[in-house]
Amino acid sequence: MSTYPRTMPTHPRMCRAEVLRTRRLSPSFQRVTIAGPNLTTFDDAGYDQWFRLFLPRRPGEALMLPDVAGREWWQSYLALPEQHRPHVSNYTVADLRRVSGSVEVDIDVVLHWDSTGHLVGTVARWAASAQTGDELALLDQGVL
């Protein structure tokens, strides 16, 4: 059992961001670096900080996000029209930097292929094809 308590933000905020750059770290790891003015409110909580990653349902589609009220967001998410409801996955912060008054966050994504050689997984496909300026959002969930 961990000796460190789980910490969760009292008032989590949805942080809109966009892809700044991507880089293949190895044949099966893609790093996506994101930035945006909303990330200045994303606190660096250290190791094991995790967040919910929201992606548009389809590439190029506008990102529709749920309302966040304190720690409540799930019901608002389910209320979004299914055809526009964003994909959501849990990820940890690989790195966070404050650069010239802005914040950059690195997200490391494992890439998997099926037996026919096709990349599988919504986030893996997104990470492998992400372009500078692509829209996304993060919802800070604290530290485990």
PDB file of C-alpha atoms in Angstrom:
ATOM      1  CA  MET A   1       0.000   0.000   0.000  1.00  0.00           C
ATOM      2  CA  SER A   2       1.253   3.464  -0.833  1.00  0.00           C
ATOM      3  CA  THR A   3       2.403   5.726   1.988  1.00  0.00           C
ATOM      4  CA  TYR A   4       1.503   8.798  -0.058  1.00  0.00           C
ATOM      5  CA  PRO A   5      -2.087  10.043   0.003  1.00  0.00           C
ATOM      6  CA  ARG A   6      -4.005  10.605  -3.189  1.00  0.00           C
ATOM      7  CA  THR A   7      -4.424  14.308  -3.808  1.00  0.00           C
ATOM      8  CA  MET A   8      -7.125  15.651  -6.055  1.00  0.00           C
ATOM      9  CA  PRO A   9      -7.649  19.271  -7.045  1.00  0.00           C
ATOM     10  CA  THR A  10     -10.437  20.917  -5.079  1.00  0.00           C
ATOM     11  CA  HIS A  11     -11.607  22.828  -8.137  1.00  0.00           C
ATOM     12  CA  PRO A  12     -10.355  21.030 -11.261  1.00  0.00           C
ATOM     13  CA  ARG A  13     -10.496  23.058 -14.457  1.00  0.00           C
ATOM     14  CA  MET A  14     -10.899  21.981 -18.043  1.00  0.00           C
ATOM     15  CA  CYS A  15      -7.805  23.246 -19.856  1.00  0.00           C
ATOM     16  CA  ARG A  16      -8.057  23.673 -23.606  1.00  0.00           C
ATOM     17  CA  ALA A  17      -4.772  23.241 -25.428  1.00  0.00           C
ATOM     18  CA  GLU A  18      -3.324  22.422 -28.816  1.00  0.00           C
ATOM     19  CA  VAL A  19      -0.547  20.266 -30.177  1.00  0.00           C
ATOM     20  CA  LEU A  20       2.748  22.123 -30.261  1.00  0.00           C
ATOM     21  CA  ARG A  21       4.885  19.299 -31.667  1.00  0.00           C
ATOM     22  CA  THR A  22       5.208  15.527 -31.792  1.00  0.00           C
ATOM     23  CA  ARG A  23       8.206  13.240 -31.746  1.00  0.00           C
ATOM     24  CA  ARG A  24       8.673   9.479 -32.055  1.00  0.00           C
ATOM     25  CA  LEU A  25      10.699   8.424 -29.005  1.00  0.00           C
ATOM     26  CA  SER A  26      11.026   4.793 -30.095  1.00  0.00           C
ATOM     27  CA  PRO A  27       9.204   2.471 -32.503  1.00  0.00           C
ATOM     28  CA  SER A  28       6.375   2.115 -29.962  1.00  0.00           C
ATOM     29  CA  PHE A  29       6.345   5.488 -28.135  1.00  0.00           C
ATOM     30  CA  GLN A  30       5.086   8.818 -29.452  1.00  0.00           C
ATOM     31  CA  ARG A  31       5.526  12.039 -27.458  1.00  0.00           C
ATOM     32  CA  VAL A  32       2.957  14.774 -28.007  1.00  0.00           C
ATOM     33  CA  THR A  33       3.841  18.186 -26.584  1.00  0.00           C
ATOM     34  CA  ILE A  34       0.912  20.489 -25.991  1.00  0.00           C
ATOM     35  CA  ALA A  35       0.578  24.145 -25.018  1.00  0.00           C
ATOM     36  CA  GLY A  36      -2.066  26.805 -24.650  1.00  0.00           C
ATOM     37  CA  PRO A  37      -3.044  29.781 -22.504  1.00  0.00           C
ATOM     38  CA  ASN A  38      -5.424  27.646 -20.390  1.00  0.00           C
ATOM     39  CA  LEU A  39      -2.536  25.419 -19.289  1.00  0.00           C
ATOM     40  CA  THR A  40      -1.156  28.203 -17.077  1.00  0.00           C
ATOM     41  CA  THR A  41      -3.778  27.067 -14.526  1.00  0.00           C
ATOM     42  CA  PHE A  42      -2.623  23.431 -14.770  1.00  0.00           C
ATOM     43  CA  ASP A  43      -0.576  22.978 -11.578  1.00  0.00           C
ATOM     44  CA  ASP A  44       2.520  20.807 -11.630  1.00  0.00           C
ATOM     45  CA  ALA A  45       1.808  18.304  -8.852  1.00  0.00           C
ATOM     46  CA  GLY A  46       4.882  16.149  -9.502  1.00  0.00           C
ATOM     47  CA  TYR A  47       5.217  12.418 -10.091  1.00  0.00           C
ATOM     48  CA  ASP A  48       2.122  10.372 -10.888  1.00  0.00           C
ATOM     49  CA  GLN A  49       0.001  13.394 -11.758  1.00  0.00           C
ATOM     50  CA  TRP A  50      -2.783  12.229 -14.010  1.00  0.00           C
ATOM     51  CA  PHE A  51      -5.419  13.871 -16.120  1.00  0.00           C
ATOM     52  CA  ARG A  52      -8.296  13.075 -18.401  1.00  0.00           C
ATOM     53  CA  LEU A  53      -7.413  13.697 -22.031  1.00  0.00           C
ATOM     54  CA  PHE A  54     -10.298  14.873 -24.235  1.00  0.00           C
ATOM     55  CA  LEU A  55      -9.960  14.529 -28.006  1.00  0.00           C
ATOM     56  CA  PRO A  56     -12.368  15.402 -30.814  1.00  0.00           C
ATOM     57  CA  ARG A  57     -14.376  12.388 -31.916  1.00  0.00           C
ATOM     58  CA  ARG A  58     -13.004  12.713 -35.451  1.00  0.00           C
ATOM     59  CA  PRO A  59      -9.874  14.480 -36.757  1.00  0.00           C
ATOM     60  CA  GLY A  60     -10.601  18.084 -37.676  1.00  0.00           C
ATOM     61  CA  GLU A  61     -13.916  18.168 -35.781  1.00  0.00           C
ATOM     62  CA  ALA A  62     -14.524  20.942 -33.256  1.00  0.00           C
ATOM     63  CA  LEU A  63     -13.940  19.821 -29.688  1.00  0.00           C
ATOM     64  CA  MET A  64     -17.161  19.813 -27.660  1.00  0.00           C
ATOM     65  CA  LEU A  65     -16.467  19.604 -23.907  1.00  0.00           C
ATOM     66  CA  PRO A  66     -18.587  18.834 -20.851  1.00  0.00           C
ATOM     67  CA  ASP A  67     -19.196  21.422 -18.152  1.00  0.00           C
ATOM     68  CA  VAL A  68     -17.077  20.978 -15.039  1.00  0.00           C
ATOM     69  CA  ALA A  69     -18.542  21.970 -11.678  1.00  0.00           C
ATOM     70  CA  GLY A  70     -16.082  21.157  -8.922  1.00  0.00           C
ATOM     71  CA  ARG A  71     -15.342  17.468  -9.379  1.00  0.00           C
ATOM     72  CA  GLU A  72     -18.521  16.807 -11.342  1.00  0.00           C
ATOM     73  CA  TRP A  73     -18.226  16.359 -15.109  1.00  0.00           C
ATOM     74  CA  TRP A  74     -19.444  12.856 -15.979  1.00  0.00           C
ATOM     75  CA  GLN A  75     -23.180  13.598 -16.216  1.00  0.00           C
ATOM     76  CA  SER A  76     -22.485  16.656 -18.361  1.00  0.00           C
ATOM     77  CA  TYR A  77     -20.249  14.470 -20.569  1.00  0.00           C
ATOM     78  CA  LEU A  78     -23.000  11.868 -21.019  1.00  0.00           C
ATOM     79  CA  ALA A  79     -25.480  14.639 -21.867  1.00  0.00           C
ATOM     80  CA  LEU A  80     -23.428  15.679 -24.918  1.00  0.00           C
ATOM     81  CA  PRO A  81     -24.819  14.358 -28.215  1.00  0.00           C
ATOM     82  CA  GLU A  82     -23.124  11.007 -28.791  1.00  0.00           C
ATOM     83  CA  GLN A  83     -22.073  11.881 -32.345  1.00  0.00           C
ATOM     84  CA  HIS A  84     -20.072  14.859 -30.958  1.00  0.00           C
ATOM     85  CA  ARG A  85     -19.070  13.511 -27.542  1.00  0.00           C
ATOM     86  CA  PRO A  86     -15.262  13.628 -27.298  1.00  0.00           C
ATOM     87  CA  HIS A  87     -13.082  10.619 -26.668  1.00  0.00           C
ATOM     88  CA  VAL A  88     -11.717  10.635 -23.099  1.00  0.00           C
ATOM     89  CA  SER A  89      -8.758   8.648 -21.741  1.00  0.00           C
ATOM     90  CA  ASN A  90      -6.603   8.785 -18.624  1.00  0.00           C
ATOM     91  CA  TYR A  91      -2.919   9.708 -18.930  1.00  0.00           C
ATOM     92  CA  THR A  92      -0.082  10.858 -16.705  1.00  0.00           C
ATOM     93  CA  VAL A  93       2.076  13.919 -17.206  1.00  0.00           C
ATOM     94  CA  ALA A  94       5.376  12.829 -18.748  1.00  0.00           C
ATOM     95  CA  ASP A  95       6.863  16.300 -18.250  1.00  0.00           C
ATOM     96  CA  LEU A  96       5.689  19.846 -17.604  1.00  0.00           C
ATOM     97  CA  ARG A  97       7.725  22.978 -18.350  1.00  0.00           C
ATOM     98  CA  ARG A  98       7.100  26.673 -17.857  1.00  0.00           C
ATOM     99  CA  VAL A  99       8.586  28.414 -20.882  1.00  0.00           C
ATOM    100  CA  SER A 100       8.447  32.203 -21.330  1.00  0.00           C
ATOM    101  CA  GLY A 101       5.202  32.575 -19.392  1.00  0.00           C
ATOM    102  CA  SER A 102       3.481  29.589 -20.984  1.00  0.00           C
ATOM    103  CA  VAL A 103       3.207  25.931 -20.024  1.00  0.00           C
ATOM    104  CA  GLU A 104       4.153  22.913 -22.141  1.00  0.00           C
ATOM    105  CA  VAL A 105       3.000  19.414 -21.197  1.00  0.00           C
ATOM    106  CA  ASP A 106       4.436  16.215 -22.672  1.00  0.00           C
ATOM    107  CA  ILE A 107       2.140  13.221 -23.117  1.00  0.00           C
ATOM    108  CA  ASP A 108       3.812   9.887 -23.918  1.00  0.00           C
ATOM    109  CA  VAL A 109       1.594   7.447 -25.786  1.00  0.00           C
ATOM    110  CA  VAL A 110       2.289   3.747 -26.331  1.00  0.00           C
ATOM    111  CA  LEU A 111       1.649   2.661 -29.932  1.00  0.00           C
ATOM    112  CA  HIS A 112       0.114  -0.767 -30.567  1.00  0.00           C
ATOM    113  CA  TRP A 113      -0.536  -2.580 -33.859  1.00  0.00           C
ATOM    114  CA  ASP A 114      -2.899  -5.421 -34.609  1.00  0.00           C
ATOM    115  CA  SER A 115      -1.921  -8.618 -36.419  1.00  0.00           C
ATOM    116  CA  THR A 116      -2.531  -6.944 -39.793  1.00  0.00           C
ATOM    117  CA  GLY A 117      -0.174  -4.053 -39.023  1.00  0.00           C
ATOM    118  CA  HIS A 118      -2.847  -1.409 -38.349  1.00  0.00           C
ATOM    119  CA  LEU A 119      -2.339   1.008 -35.484  1.00  0.00           C
ATOM    120  CA  VAL A 120      -5.029   0.421 -32.823  1.00  0.00           C
ATOM    121  CA  GLY A 121      -6.418   2.607 -30.071  1.00  0.00           C
ATOM    122  CA  THR A 122      -7.979   6.045 -30.379  1.00  0.00           C
ATOM    123  CA  VAL A 123      -5.193   7.884 -28.557  1.00  0.00           C
ATOM    124  CA  ALA A 124      -2.435   5.940 -30.338  1.00  0.00           C
ATOM    125  CA  ARG A 125      -3.919   6.838 -33.740  1.00  0.00           C
ATOM    126  CA  TRP A 126      -4.305  10.456 -32.629  1.00  0.00           C
ATOM    127  CA  ALA A 127      -0.726  10.690 -31.314  1.00  0.00           C
ATOM    128  CA  ALA A 128       0.782   9.132 -34.444  1.00  0.00           C
ATOM    129  CA  SER A 129      -1.052  11.565 -36.741  1.00  0.00           C
ATOM    130  CA  ALA A 130      -1.264  14.699 -34.536  1.00  0.00           C
ATOM    131  CA  GLN A 131      -0.442  17.978 -36.250  1.00  0.00           C
ATOM    132  CA  THR A 132       0.636  21.309 -34.803  1.00  0.00           C
ATOM    133  CA  GLY A 133      -2.499  23.234 -33.847  1.00  0.00           C
ATOM    134  CA  ASP A 134      -4.749  20.186 -33.305  1.00  0.00           C
ATOM    135  CA  GLU A 135      -7.189  20.880 -30.466  1.00  0.00           C
ATOM    136  CA  LEU A 136      -7.543  18.860 -27.233  1.00  0.00           C
ATOM    137  CA  ALA A 137      -8.295  19.417 -23.543  1.00  0.00           C
ATOM    138  CA  LEU A 138      -7.095  18.189 -20.157  1.00  0.00           C
ATOM    139  CA  LEU A 139      -8.929  17.837 -16.881  1.00  0.00           C
ATOM    140  CA  ASP A 140      -6.469  17.623 -13.958  1.00  0.00           C
ATOM    141  CA  GLN A 141      -7.200  14.725 -11.606  1.00  0.00           C
ATOM    142  CA  GLY A 142      -4.329  15.185  -9.158  1.00  0.00           C
ATOM    143  CA  VAL A 143      -1.761  12.653  -7.963  1.00  0.00           C
ATOM    144  CA  LEU A 144      -2.173   8.948  -7.260  1.00  0.00           C
TER     145      LEU A 144
END
